[in-house]
Amino acid sequence: MSANIFGERFYGHRTPAWHEIGTVLQEDLSVSDAFKRVGLNYEVNKVPLIADVPVAGNTYMSLPTDKFAIVRSPTVDDPNHRIFGTCTDDYEVVQNSEIASLLDPLSETWKTETVGALDYGKTIFVTLDAGGAEIKSANGKVKDPISKYFLITETKDGGSALKFAFTPVRVVCQNTLIIGLKAAVVSSQLTHKTGIKNEMEWRLRLLADMATAENVVMSNMQYIAKVVLDNEHCVEIINAAYPAPKKSVKAAMLDNFVNPVEELSGYTELLDELTNAQAEFENWANRVSLFRENATMLFNKFNDEHPAFANTGWAAYNAVVETEDFRIGRASLAESTLWGARAAAKKRAFSKAMELARP
């Protein structure tokens, strides 16, 4: 039963997660040219919000507020205005074309690999190809090849900054190695409140921070690949990725009754609520058990196929990443893999692997 959760995708063609939601570029383009190519240069503006206050009967008076809506103009493929969020007067909208221009010098060093947009264009993303590297076994004789990428995201929601995350991919299986280290994510200080000033200083600081992020991530990955753990610790890593669910208050209430059907006789609606809450808890507990089972299966498979890295945090972490990247689920696989619940499971696994690898 454990292998079925992966379906055909487990053995199918694999690509990095962002290929599923972005446009993969087949030629060398600057970020600006890539944005033009895929239609990311739509306009986003700050529009004053008006409050309609009832005066009498069906009569209303329109009053200005100190808030603004962040609104995307209609596009060729979506002829509607879209509200992305709200902001105050000091929020400065930075157009996608301006962001692309700021990123163009980076694409001279690292190839623009993918660009895309999510949620009607509220979030844009860019991936830059930063070349290759290798994770070495404890004796240094066996190498696990890694492709290095920077994933850049910007969300026009009234509060987010431009972010750069160092996001490697394991070449042999195309697993997206989200790790969750604070040092892996670089905030560009482009917070939409200070304007784009001192561009050269901004770029120099950004490049330094990106280099630091890359070094920290690769160093930590190398670290967990060299430390052999006992089996209990490897199980801990998998269990940390998939923590046991806690009962809700309603689900726990059923435990107070020896025979809830009889004792709650006459309280049909309450009994139904408690029973549904208990069923939801049991369903999630079963899912967690299944995820752990599959990750354990993949951990053993990793050990068999890569004995030089067997029983390391690297093995257990990659078993979790493999589970999350390619199991079938209702949510968008690519988006969840990069930013959602699947990414969170990877981060928990990596954090526990680092913790247990320390002497």
XYZ file of C-alpha atoms in Angstrom:
359
model
C 0.000 0.000 0.000
C 2.800 2.421 0.820
C 4.083 2.737 -2.745
C 0.648 3.522 -4.199
C 0.568 7.062 -2.850
C 3.162 8.121 -5.386
C 1.207 6.889 -8.388
C 2.822 6.963 -11.813
C 4.514 10.287 -11.110
C 6.970 8.607 -8.781
C 8.621 6.904 -11.738
C 7.886 9.521 -14.374
C 9.819 12.413 -15.850
C 11.042 14.839 -13.205
C 11.787 18.546 -13.274
C 12.399 21.194 -10.594
C 9.129 22.309 -8.982
C 9.123 25.774 -10.527
C 9.045 24.305 -14.038
C 5.452 23.263 -13.340
C 4.241 26.822 -12.700
C 6.615 29.000 -14.724
C 7.949 29.423 -18.250
C 11.244 27.606 -18.780
C 13.539 29.663 -20.992
C 15.310 27.880 -23.815
C 17.691 30.747 -24.537
C 19.801 33.222 -22.585
C 17.635 36.231 -21.740
C 17.913 39.062 -19.271
C 15.181 39.150 -16.653
C 13.660 42.171 -18.419
C 13.508 40.352 -21.751
C 12.076 37.260 -20.059
C 9.324 39.330 -18.402
C 8.423 40.855 -21.765
C 8.422 37.432 -23.410
C 5.869 35.927 -20.995
C 3.754 39.027 -20.322
C 4.764 39.930 -16.776
C 4.964 43.688 -17.355
C 1.355 44.385 -16.361
C 0.608 47.558 -14.386
C -0.147 47.575 -10.676
C -1.332 50.795 -9.054
C -2.286 52.223 -5.680
C -5.939 53.305 -5.622
C -7.589 55.289 -2.777
C -10.193 53.344 -0.818
C -13.554 55.021 -0.274
C -15.966 54.105 2.517
C -19.682 54.261 1.748
C -21.305 55.308 5.033
C -25.112 54.940 5.442
C -26.799 58.285 6.134
C -30.516 57.615 6.035
C -32.577 54.858 4.512
C -30.825 53.688 1.373
C -28.720 56.835 1.126
C -24.941 56.620 1.464
C -22.167 59.171 1.733
C -18.749 58.387 0.243
C -15.891 59.277 2.561
C -12.148 59.013 1.867
C -10.012 56.750 4.060
C -6.283 56.627 4.784
C -6.012 53.231 3.061
C -5.286 52.297 -0.536
C -6.005 49.212 -2.613
C -3.214 47.579 -4.621
C -4.863 46.917 -7.982
C -3.649 45.095 -11.064
C -4.915 46.471 -14.360
C -6.655 44.132 -16.857
C -4.408 41.985 -19.035
C -4.900 40.232 -22.360
C -5.651 36.907 -20.663
C -7.576 38.353 -17.683
C -9.765 41.374 -18.547
C -10.643 42.143 -14.927
C -9.098 44.432 -12.349
C -7.641 42.401 -9.468
C -7.175 43.665 -5.912
C -3.975 42.232 -4.411
C -4.158 43.829 -0.967
C -4.326 47.111 0.906
C -1.640 49.545 2.002
C -1.001 52.943 3.543
C 0.031 56.126 1.783
C 3.770 55.518 2.251
C 3.674 52.231 0.319
C 5.352 52.616 -3.053
C 4.292 50.300 -5.848
C 7.328 48.950 -7.684
C 6.358 47.749 -11.129
C 7.514 44.361 -12.364
C 9.502 46.036 -15.135
C 11.457 48.002 -12.499
C 12.165 44.828 -10.531
C 13.332 43.082 -13.700
C 15.672 45.970 -14.457
C 17.189 45.654 -10.980
C 17.729 41.923 -11.500
C 19.201 42.183 -15.003
C 22.840 42.423 -13.816
C 22.356 39.179 -11.849
C 21.304 37.378 -15.021
C 24.634 38.353 -16.564
C 26.306 36.131 -13.954
C 23.585 33.499 -13.456
C 21.360 32.432 -16.336
C 17.665 33.315 -16.082
C 16.131 29.848 -16.026
C 12.432 30.344 -15.270
C 9.980 33.210 -14.754
C 6.343 33.056 -13.727
C 3.447 34.539 -11.798
C 0.876 33.219 -9.318
C -2.499 34.325 -7.996
C -3.500 36.519 -10.955
C -0.046 38.092 -10.898
C 0.125 39.063 -7.222
C 3.330 37.044 -6.825
C 6.058 36.890 -9.447
C 9.088 34.627 -9.346
C 12.386 34.185 -11.131
C 14.913 31.374 -10.893
C 18.574 31.937 -11.678
C 20.868 29.015 -12.480
C 23.897 29.250 -10.178
C 25.757 26.248 -11.560
C 26.601 22.906 -10.012
C 28.207 21.533 -6.854
C 28.657 18.220 -5.049
C 27.867 16.833 -1.626
C 30.658 14.498 -0.575
C 30.471 11.355 1.533
C 32.347 11.128 4.830
C 35.421 9.613 3.130
C 35.196 12.100 0.254
C 35.191 9.373 -2.382
C 31.504 9.469 -3.351
C 29.803 12.606 -4.608
C 26.115 13.506 -4.857
C 25.706 16.194 -7.588
C 23.626 19.295 -6.834
C 22.272 21.983 -9.162
C 22.237 25.399 -7.505
C 19.495 27.973 -8.004
C 18.332 31.248 -6.560
C 14.559 31.521 -6.338
C 13.443 35.167 -6.296
C 9.903 36.113 -5.302
C 8.001 39.363 -4.920
C 4.424 39.737 -3.700
C 2.402 42.917 -4.071
C 0.259 42.503 -0.964
C 1.125 45.654 0.950
C 3.820 44.231 3.172
C 6.212 41.757 1.523
C 9.774 42.448 0.462
C 11.635 41.079 -2.533
C 13.168 37.779 -1.384
C 15.988 35.622 -2.670
C 16.152 32.000 -1.483
C 19.052 29.699 -2.274
C 17.247 26.561 -3.438
C 19.407 23.632 -4.622
C 18.071 20.640 -6.546
C 19.469 17.128 -6.223
C 20.442 16.161 -9.773
C 19.809 12.415 -9.614
C 16.119 12.789 -8.741
C 15.341 16.513 -9.201
C 14.282 16.860 -5.567
C 13.847 20.512 -4.563
C 15.918 20.959 -1.399
C 14.000 23.517 0.638
C 15.721 23.794 4.011
C 14.165 26.681 5.940
C 17.370 28.155 7.321
C 17.050 31.870 8.011
C 20.422 32.368 6.361
C 19.119 30.786 3.144
C 16.620 33.596 2.533
C 17.869 37.066 1.655
C 15.575 40.052 2.096
C 16.519 42.725 -0.400
C 15.390 45.678 1.739
C 13.099 46.616 -1.156
C 10.098 46.997 1.140
C 8.108 49.386 -1.084
C 8.420 52.176 1.454
C 11.822 53.687 0.780
C 11.925 53.876 -3.010
C 14.693 52.462 -5.184
C 17.713 54.507 -4.196
C 21.441 53.929 -4.140
C 21.029 51.115 -6.655
C 24.708 50.200 -6.799
C 24.968 49.939 -3.008
C 21.823 47.808 -2.970
C 23.226 45.416 -5.548
C 26.579 45.047 -3.815
C 24.915 44.276 -0.497
C 22.568 41.832 -2.225
C 25.397 39.984 -3.949
C 27.254 39.628 -0.653
C 24.129 38.292 1.084
C 23.426 35.854 -1.754
C 26.975 34.507 -1.574
C 26.605 34.055 2.188
C 23.314 32.205 1.742
C 24.869 29.858 -0.795
C 27.868 29.117 1.406
C 25.785 28.500 4.528
C 23.347 26.163 2.796
C 26.012 24.089 1.048
C 28.059 23.885 4.239
C 25.091 22.629 6.257
C 24.085 20.107 3.620
C 27.628 18.807 3.563
C 27.575 18.600 7.345
C 24.497 16.372 7.640
C 25.838 14.150 4.817
C 28.987 13.251 6.759
C 27.529 12.392 10.167
C 26.180 8.841 10.525
C 23.202 8.626 12.904
C 21.680 5.683 14.711
C 18.360 4.386 13.439
C 16.340 6.076 16.202
C 17.650 9.492 15.189
C 16.793 8.868 11.533
C 13.270 7.966 12.598
C 13.172 11.224 14.599
C 13.925 13.216 11.444
C 11.035 11.596 9.578
C 8.700 12.007 12.541
C 9.680 15.672 12.869
C 8.635 16.218 9.253
C 5.288 14.591 10.009
C 4.343 15.413 13.617
C 1.463 13.544 15.200
C -1.707 15.659 15.119
C -3.230 17.028 18.281
C -6.854 16.438 19.087
C -9.122 19.425 18.822
C -11.195 20.397 21.858
C -14.290 18.872 20.272
C -12.553 15.608 19.399
C -11.154 15.333 22.918
C -14.599 15.827 24.460
C -15.689 12.384 23.269
C -13.071 10.859 25.552
C -15.089 12.089 28.526
C -17.974 9.780 27.723
C -18.045 6.018 28.197
C -20.883 5.673 25.697
C -21.319 9.023 23.947
C -24.321 7.898 21.884
C -26.318 7.096 25.026
C -24.965 9.864 27.247
C -25.580 12.542 24.616
C -29.014 11.254 23.744
C -31.149 14.235 22.843
C -28.129 16.301 21.793
C -27.935 15.059 18.216
C -26.258 18.137 16.745
C -23.585 18.184 19.458
C -22.903 14.466 19.047
C -22.564 14.934 15.287
C -20.081 17.791 15.774
C -17.960 15.791 18.207
C -18.092 12.669 16.055
C -17.064 14.607 12.947
C -14.189 16.224 14.840
C -13.003 12.795 16.011
C -13.251 11.408 12.465
C -11.215 14.342 11.147
C -8.535 13.727 13.781
C -8.357 10.015 12.942
C -8.173 10.770 9.218
C -5.235 13.142 9.704
C -3.507 10.680 12.051
C -3.824 8.015 9.358
C -2.358 10.400 6.764
C 0.603 11.156 9.020
C 1.166 7.441 9.526
C 1.092 6.890 5.776
C 3.530 9.737 5.116
C 5.922 8.357 7.726
C 5.616 4.888 6.232
C 6.439 6.127 2.749
C 9.338 8.284 3.914
C 10.752 5.288 5.794
C 10.450 3.170 2.660
C 12.321 5.820 0.673
C 14.934 6.167 3.423
C 15.699 2.448 3.194
C 15.763 2.710 -0.593
C 18.202 5.641 -0.391
C 20.474 3.631 1.938
C 20.499 0.692 -0.483
C 21.239 2.844 -3.527
C 23.720 5.231 -1.867
C 25.568 3.247 0.821
C 28.245 5.935 1.212
C 25.520 8.248 2.619
C 23.506 5.541 4.419
C 21.957 6.399 7.795
C 22.958 10.046 7.623
C 20.748 13.066 8.098
C 21.197 13.614 4.357
C 19.535 10.249 3.681
C 16.596 10.859 6.033
C 16.092 14.435 4.833
C 16.081 13.385 1.177
C 13.544 10.656 1.959
C 11.190 13.361 3.228
C 11.925 15.638 0.244
C 11.242 12.754 -2.132
C 7.939 12.054 -0.396
C 6.826 15.682 -0.587
C 7.986 16.435 -4.126
C 6.288 13.518 -5.832
C 3.359 12.248 -3.788
C -0.014 12.905 -5.347
C -2.276 15.313 -3.464
C -5.138 17.733 -3.909
C -3.102 20.918 -3.470
C -0.921 22.341 -6.232
C 2.170 20.165 -6.057
C 4.629 22.765 -7.315
C 3.385 25.673 -5.206
C 3.118 23.562 -2.054
C 6.575 22.133 -2.706
C 8.078 25.614 -2.801
C 5.996 27.625 -0.332
C 3.258 25.522 1.267
C 2.759 22.523 3.531
C 5.154 20.315 1.570
C 7.925 22.890 1.926
C 7.199 23.122 5.668
C 7.670 19.357 6.070
C 11.062 19.584 4.344
C 12.108 22.435 6.617
C 11.174 20.483 9.749
C 13.178 17.493 8.532
C 16.268 19.559 7.752
C 16.121 21.373 11.088
C 15.927 18.076 12.980
C 18.742 16.580 10.878
C 20.976 19.531 11.747
C 20.067 19.273 15.419
C 20.840 15.543 15.629
C 24.071 15.755 13.608
C 25.613 18.167 16.087
C 28.062 16.534 18.538
